Amino acid sequence: MLSGLMIILLVVLLFAALGGVGYVVSLFNSLVQVKNNIGKAWHNIDVLLLQRNEEIPQLIDLARAYGKYEAGLLEEITRLRLSYAKVKHTGEKTTIENELSAQLRQLRQTAEQYPDIKADILYRSVQERVSALEEMIADRRIFFNDTVTIYNIQREQFPQRIFARLLGFERHPLLDMPGDKRTG
C-alpha cells in the first residue's frame, strides 16, 4: 500500500505534469493565433497587390512605347510580377513584393525625368491607379508589419523560442516601407 506521503507526492507530480502540458499547449496556441493573424493581414494586402500587378503590364507597355527606359528595369519588373503569382508562401511573397516595390519606385523616378511621358494622359491615368493602390497597400502594410512584429517577438521570447523552433515556427519577414533606406 502506498503511504499518505506517496499519494500526496504522486498527486503533486500529476498536477505539475498537467500544468506543464497546459503551459506548452498555451504557448503553442498563442503562436498559432499570431501566425494566423499574419495570414489574415497578408490577405488584406494581397488583394490590393494583385490589383496593382494587373495594372503593371499596362504601365510597362506605356513606358516601353517611349523607349527611354532601360530594358533591364522593365524585364525585372515583369519577372517579379510573374514570380509573385507563382509563389504561395507569404514569406516568399513578402520578399518579392519588397523587390517589386523598389523596382516600381525606380520606374517612377525615371518617368519623372521625361516630361513627355508624364504628360501622356493614359500613362498618368494608369500611374494614378497604381499610386492609389499603393497608398491603400501602405495603410495595410502598417497593420501587417505590426502583426509580424508581434509574432516574431513571441517566437523569440523565452520559453516560446524553444518550442517555436521545435515546432517549426520560423521568423517572418516584414514588408518594407517604400522609400525605407535602412541598412543592415
PDB file of C-alpha atoms in Angstrom:
ATOM      1  CA  MET A   1       0.000   0.000   0.000  1.00  0.00           C
ATOM      2  CA  LEU A   2       1.050   3.500  -0.701  1.00  0.00           C
ATOM      3  CA  SER A   3       1.606   5.740   2.208  1.00  0.00           C
ATOM      4  CA  GLY A   4      -0.204   9.055   2.532  1.00  0.00           C
ATOM      5  CA  LEU A   5       3.014  10.936   1.687  1.00  0.00           C
ATOM      6  CA  MET A   6       3.487   8.931  -1.538  1.00  0.00           C
ATOM      7  CA  ILE A   7      -0.091   9.640  -2.601  1.00  0.00           C
ATOM      8  CA  ILE A   8       0.378  13.372  -1.987  1.00  0.00           C
ATOM      9  CA  LEU A   9       3.673  13.289  -3.921  1.00  0.00           C
ATOM     10  CA  LEU A  10       2.032  11.495  -6.862  1.00  0.00           C
ATOM     11  CA  VAL A  11      -0.866  13.965  -6.868  1.00  0.00           C
ATOM     12  CA  VAL A  12       1.574  16.919  -6.829  1.00  0.00           C
ATOM     13  CA  LEU A  13       3.611  15.376  -9.657  1.00  0.00           C
ATOM     14  CA  LEU A  14       0.445  14.717 -11.648  1.00  0.00           C
ATOM     15  CA  PHE A  15      -0.707  18.337 -11.246  1.00  0.00           C
ATOM     16  CA  ALA A  16       2.784  19.607 -12.141  1.00  0.00           C
ATOM     17  CA  ALA A  17       2.816  17.455 -15.269  1.00  0.00           C
ATOM     18  CA  LEU A  18      -0.680  18.585 -16.245  1.00  0.00           C
ATOM     19  CA  GLY A  19       0.298  22.195 -15.581  1.00  0.00           C
ATOM     20  CA  GLY A  20       3.404  21.819 -17.748  1.00  0.00           C
ATOM     21  CA  VAL A  21       1.425  20.279 -20.589  1.00  0.00           C
ATOM     22  CA  GLY A  22      -1.182  23.022 -20.259  1.00  0.00           C
ATOM     23  CA  TYR A  23       1.531  25.671 -20.382  1.00  0.00           C
ATOM     24  CA  VAL A  24       3.085  24.183 -23.548  1.00  0.00           C
ATOM     25  CA  VAL A  25      -0.353  23.951 -25.174  1.00  0.00           C
ATOM     26  CA  SER A  26      -0.999  27.585 -24.258  1.00  0.00           C
ATOM     27  CA  LEU A  27       2.328  28.676 -25.811  1.00  0.00           C
ATOM     28  CA  PHE A  28       1.595  26.695 -28.956  1.00  0.00           C
ATOM     29  CA  ASN A  29      -1.927  28.117 -29.286  1.00  0.00           C
ATOM     30  CA  SER A  30      -0.603  31.641 -28.831  1.00  0.00           C
ATOM     31  CA  LEU A  31       1.957  31.153 -31.624  1.00  0.00           C
ATOM     32  CA  VAL A  32      -0.695  29.640 -33.899  1.00  0.00           C
ATOM     33  CA  GLN A  33      -3.004  32.583 -33.258  1.00  0.00           C
ATOM     34  CA  VAL A  34      -0.442  35.248 -34.134  1.00  0.00           C
ATOM     35  CA  LYS A  35       0.762  33.227 -37.143  1.00  0.00           C
ATOM     36  CA  ASN A  36      -2.817  33.069 -38.425  1.00  0.00           C
ATOM     37  CA  ASN A  37      -3.143  36.820 -37.845  1.00  0.00           C
ATOM     38  CA  ILE A  38      -0.198  37.274 -40.230  1.00  0.00           C
ATOM     39  CA  GLY A  39      -2.100  35.291 -42.855  1.00  0.00           C
ATOM     40  CA  LYS A  40      -5.202  37.396 -42.348  1.00  0.00           C
ATOM     41  CA  ALA A  41      -3.233  40.652 -42.552  1.00  0.00           C
ATOM     42  CA  TRP A  42      -1.426  39.394 -45.667  1.00  0.00           C
ATOM     43  CA  HIS A  43      -4.673  38.521 -47.439  1.00  0.00           C
ATOM     44  CA  ASN A  44      -5.847  42.104 -46.873  1.00  0.00           C
ATOM     45  CA  ILE A  45      -2.721  43.325 -48.681  1.00  0.00           C
ATOM     46  CA  ASP A  46      -2.644  40.574 -51.294  1.00  0.00           C
ATOM     47  CA  VAL A  47      -5.957  41.658 -52.817  1.00  0.00           C
ATOM     48  CA  LEU A  48      -4.512  45.105 -53.492  1.00  0.00           C
ATOM     49  CA  LEU A  49      -1.175  43.735 -54.693  1.00  0.00           C
ATOM     50  CA  LEU A  50      -2.954  41.560 -57.243  1.00  0.00           C
ATOM     51  CA  GLN A  51      -4.923  44.584 -58.466  1.00  0.00           C
ATOM     52  CA  ARG A  52      -1.713  46.589 -58.740  1.00  0.00           C
ATOM     53  CA  ASN A  53       0.003  43.705 -60.528  1.00  0.00           C
ATOM     54  CA  GLU A  54      -2.796  43.734 -63.102  1.00  0.00           C
ATOM     55  CA  GLU A  55      -2.002  47.404 -63.848  1.00  0.00           C
ATOM     56  CA  ILE A  56       1.764  46.886 -64.177  1.00  0.00           C
ATOM     57  CA  PRO A  57       1.761  45.418 -67.732  1.00  0.00           C
ATOM     58  CA  GLN A  58      -0.087  48.496 -68.973  1.00  0.00           C
ATOM     59  CA  LEU A  59       2.431  50.741 -67.221  1.00  0.00           C
ATOM     60  CA  ILE A  60       5.339  48.788 -68.721  1.00  0.00           C
ATOM     61  CA  ASP A  61       3.840  48.889 -72.222  1.00  0.00           C
ATOM     62  CA  LEU A  62       3.385  52.647 -71.992  1.00  0.00           C
ATOM     63  CA  ALA A  63       6.913  53.141 -70.683  1.00  0.00           C
ATOM     64  CA  ARG A  64       8.331  50.853 -73.366  1.00  0.00           C
ATOM     65  CA  ALA A  65       6.465  52.861 -76.034  1.00  0.00           C
ATOM     66  CA  TYR A  66       8.514  55.893 -75.093  1.00  0.00           C
ATOM     67  CA  GLY A  67      11.678  53.819 -75.439  1.00  0.00           C
ATOM     68  CA  LYS A  68      13.544  55.777 -72.804  1.00  0.00           C
ATOM     69  CA  TYR A  69      13.741  53.060 -70.194  1.00  0.00           C
ATOM     70  CA  GLU A  70      16.468  50.564 -69.758  1.00  0.00           C
ATOM     71  CA  ALA A  71      15.164  47.204 -70.856  1.00  0.00           C
ATOM     72  CA  GLY A  72      16.599  45.516 -67.757  1.00  0.00           C
ATOM     73  CA  LEU A  73      14.340  47.518 -65.427  1.00  0.00           C
ATOM     74  CA  LEU A  74      11.181  46.646 -67.359  1.00  0.00           C
ATOM     75  CA  GLU A  75      12.202  42.988 -67.650  1.00  0.00           C
ATOM     76  CA  GLU A  76      12.927  42.786 -63.914  1.00  0.00           C
ATOM     77  CA  ILE A  77       9.532  44.281 -63.058  1.00  0.00           C
ATOM     78  CA  THR A  78       7.875  41.762 -65.384  1.00  0.00           C
ATOM     79  CA  ARG A  79       9.873  38.865 -63.900  1.00  0.00           C
ATOM     80  CA  LEU A  80       8.954  39.858 -60.333  1.00  0.00           C
ATOM     81  CA  ARG A  81       5.299  40.328 -61.229  1.00  0.00           C
ATOM     82  CA  LEU A  82       5.124  36.857 -62.773  1.00  0.00           C
ATOM     83  CA  SER A  83       7.043  35.193 -59.944  1.00  0.00           C
ATOM     84  CA  TYR A  84       4.709  36.808 -57.381  1.00  0.00           C
ATOM     85  CA  ALA A  85       1.768  34.984 -58.961  1.00  0.00           C
ATOM     86  CA  LYS A  86       3.597  31.639 -58.753  1.00  0.00           C
ATOM     87  CA  VAL A  87       4.648  31.573 -55.094  1.00  0.00           C
ATOM     88  CA  LYS A  88       2.271  30.552 -52.328  1.00  0.00           C
ATOM     89  CA  HIS A  89       4.190  31.156 -49.086  1.00  0.00           C
ATOM     90  CA  THR A  90       3.584  34.560 -47.506  1.00  0.00           C
ATOM     91  CA  GLY A  91       7.276  34.977 -46.661  1.00  0.00           C
ATOM     92  CA  GLU A  92       8.298  34.481 -50.311  1.00  0.00           C
ATOM     93  CA  LYS A  93       5.551  36.830 -51.485  1.00  0.00           C
ATOM     94  CA  THR A  94       6.772  39.427 -48.977  1.00  0.00           C
ATOM     95  CA  THR A  95      10.320  39.218 -50.333  1.00  0.00           C
ATOM     96  CA  ILE A  96       9.145  39.508 -53.946  1.00  0.00           C
ATOM     97  CA  GLU A  97       6.840  42.412 -53.078  1.00  0.00           C
ATOM     98  CA  ASN A  98       9.740  44.252 -51.407  1.00  0.00           C
ATOM     99  CA  GLU A  99      11.815  43.857 -54.591  1.00  0.00           C
ATOM    100  CA  LEU A 100       8.906  44.790 -56.865  1.00  0.00           C
ATOM    101  CA  SER A 101       8.173  47.952 -54.883  1.00  0.00           C
ATOM    102  CA  ALA A 102      11.806  49.019 -55.206  1.00  0.00           C
ATOM    103  CA  GLN A 103      11.736  48.462 -58.982  1.00  0.00           C
ATOM    104  CA  LEU A 104       8.461  50.377 -59.356  1.00  0.00           C
ATOM    105  CA  ARG A 105       9.974  53.287 -57.400  1.00  0.00           C
ATOM    106  CA  GLN A 106      12.875  53.270 -59.843  1.00  0.00           C
ATOM    107  CA  LEU A 107      10.431  53.245 -62.795  1.00  0.00           C
ATOM    108  CA  ARG A 108       8.537  56.178 -61.283  1.00  0.00           C
ATOM    109  CA  GLN A 109      11.765  58.112 -60.722  1.00  0.00           C
ATOM    110  CA  THR A 110      12.791  57.502 -64.318  1.00  0.00           C
ATOM    111  CA  ALA A 111       9.407  58.716 -65.566  1.00  0.00           C
ATOM    112  CA  GLU A 112       9.878  61.946 -63.615  1.00  0.00           C
ATOM    113  CA  GLN A 113      12.858  62.727 -65.856  1.00  0.00           C
ATOM    114  CA  TYR A 114      10.767  62.646 -69.043  1.00  0.00           C
ATOM    115  CA  PRO A 115       8.074  65.332 -69.320  1.00  0.00           C
ATOM    116  CA  ASP A 116       6.605  63.784 -72.481  1.00  0.00           C
ATOM    117  CA  ILE A 117       5.630  60.535 -70.707  1.00  0.00           C
ATOM    118  CA  LYS A 118       4.389  62.448 -67.650  1.00  0.00           C
ATOM    119  CA  ALA A 119       2.124  64.429 -69.996  1.00  0.00           C
ATOM    120  CA  ASP A 120       0.636  61.293 -71.584  1.00  0.00           C
ATOM    121  CA  ILE A 121      -2.962  61.042 -70.363  1.00  0.00           C
ATOM    122  CA  LEU A 122      -3.109  57.247 -70.451  1.00  0.00           C
ATOM    123  CA  TYR A 123       0.216  56.926 -68.602  1.00  0.00           C
ATOM    124  CA  ARG A 124      -0.952  59.396 -65.956  1.00  0.00           C
ATOM    125  CA  SER A 125      -4.238  57.528 -65.573  1.00  0.00           C
ATOM    126  CA  VAL A 126      -2.533  54.160 -65.060  1.00  0.00           C
ATOM    127  CA  GLN A 127       0.068  55.717 -62.762  1.00  0.00           C
ATOM    128  CA  GLU A 128      -2.680  57.341 -60.669  1.00  0.00           C
ATOM    129  CA  ARG A 129      -4.481  53.990 -60.298  1.00  0.00           C
ATOM    130  CA  VAL A 130      -1.217  52.308 -59.281  1.00  0.00           C
ATOM    131  CA  SER A 131      -0.445  55.143 -56.849  1.00  0.00           C
ATOM    132  CA  ALA A 132      -3.913  54.906 -55.286  1.00  0.00           C
ATOM    133  CA  LEU A 133      -3.468  51.169 -54.821  1.00  0.00           C
ATOM    134  CA  GLU A 134      -0.034  51.741 -53.316  1.00  0.00           C
ATOM    135  CA  GLU A 135      -1.500  54.175 -50.779  1.00  0.00           C
ATOM    136  CA  MET A 136      -4.033  51.550 -49.705  1.00  0.00           C
ATOM    137  CA  ILE A 137      -1.251  48.949 -49.578  1.00  0.00           C
ATOM    138  CA  ALA A 138       0.804  51.293 -47.369  1.00  0.00           C
ATOM    139  CA  ASP A 139      -2.079  51.564 -44.895  1.00  0.00           C
ATOM    140  CA  ARG A 140      -2.462  47.804 -44.715  1.00  0.00           C
ATOM    141  CA  ARG A 141       1.315  47.303 -44.642  1.00  0.00           C
ATOM    142  CA  ILE A 142       1.467  49.021 -41.248  1.00  0.00           C
ATOM    143  CA  PHE A 143      -1.046  46.574 -39.757  1.00  0.00           C
ATOM    144  CA  PHE A 144       0.733  43.630 -41.411  1.00  0.00           C
ATOM    145  CA  ASN A 145       4.136  44.680 -40.052  1.00  0.00           C
ATOM    146  CA  ASP A 146       2.673  45.206 -36.571  1.00  0.00           C
ATOM    147  CA  THR A 147       1.237  41.686 -36.713  1.00  0.00           C
ATOM    148  CA  VAL A 148       4.538  40.220 -37.947  1.00  0.00           C
ATOM    149  CA  THR A 149       6.442  42.057 -35.219  1.00  0.00           C
ATOM    150  CA  ILE A 150       4.149  40.640 -32.515  1.00  0.00           C
ATOM    151  CA  TYR A 151       4.624  37.144 -33.955  1.00  0.00           C
ATOM    152  CA  ASN A 152       8.412  37.486 -34.220  1.00  0.00           C
ATOM    153  CA  ILE A 153       8.654  38.813 -30.651  1.00  0.00           C
ATOM    154  CA  GLN A 154       6.513  35.978 -29.297  1.00  0.00           C
ATOM    155  CA  ARG A 155       8.519  33.309 -31.088  1.00  0.00           C
ATOM    156  CA  GLU A 156      11.814  34.791 -29.857  1.00  0.00           C
ATOM    157  CA  GLN A 157      10.869  35.165 -26.195  1.00  0.00           C
ATOM    158  CA  PHE A 158      11.839  32.527 -23.697  1.00  0.00           C
ATOM    159  CA  PRO A 159      10.484  29.832 -23.389  1.00  0.00           C
ATOM    160  CA  GLN A 160       8.465  30.175 -26.626  1.00  0.00           C
ATOM    161  CA  ARG A 161      11.766  30.298 -28.514  1.00  0.00           C
ATOM    162  CA  ILE A 162      12.461  26.666 -27.621  1.00  0.00           C
ATOM    163  CA  PHE A 163       9.032  25.421 -28.619  1.00  0.00           C
ATOM    164  CA  ALA A 164       8.811  27.647 -31.698  1.00  0.00           C
ATOM    165  CA  ARG A 165      11.983  26.138 -33.133  1.00  0.00           C
ATOM    166  CA  LEU A 166      10.949  22.597 -32.267  1.00  0.00           C
ATOM    167  CA  LEU A 167       7.527  23.090 -33.838  1.00  0.00           C
ATOM    168  CA  GLY A 168       8.779  24.862 -36.983  1.00  0.00           C
ATOM    169  CA  PHE A 169       7.602  28.428 -36.322  1.00  0.00           C
ATOM    170  CA  GLU A 170      10.051  30.400 -38.469  1.00  0.00           C
ATOM    171  CA  ARG A 171      10.807  34.122 -38.291  1.00  0.00           C
ATOM    172  CA  HIS A 172       8.653  36.081 -40.735  1.00  0.00           C
ATOM    173  CA  PRO A 173       9.989  38.980 -42.850  1.00  0.00           C
ATOM    174  CA  LEU A 174       8.488  42.454 -42.662  1.00  0.00           C
ATOM    175  CA  LEU A 175       7.051  44.144 -45.716  1.00  0.00           C
ATOM    176  CA  ASP A 176       9.367  47.058 -46.451  1.00  0.00           C
ATOM    177  CA  MET A 177       8.007  50.553 -46.435  1.00  0.00           C
ATOM    178  CA  PRO A 178       8.504  52.366 -49.769  1.00  0.00           C
ATOM    179  CA  GLY A 179      11.490  54.631 -49.563  1.00  0.00           C
ATOM    180  CA  ASP A 180      12.801  52.866 -46.451  1.00  0.00           C
ATOM    181  CA  LYS A 181      16.550  53.360 -46.688  1.00  0.00           C
ATOM    182  CA  ARG A 182      17.562  51.344 -43.651  1.00  0.00           C
ATOM    183  CA  THR A 183      20.716  49.314 -43.916  1.00  0.00           C
ATOM    184  CA  GLY A 184      21.729  46.223 -42.073  1.00  0.00           C
TER     185      GLY A 184
END
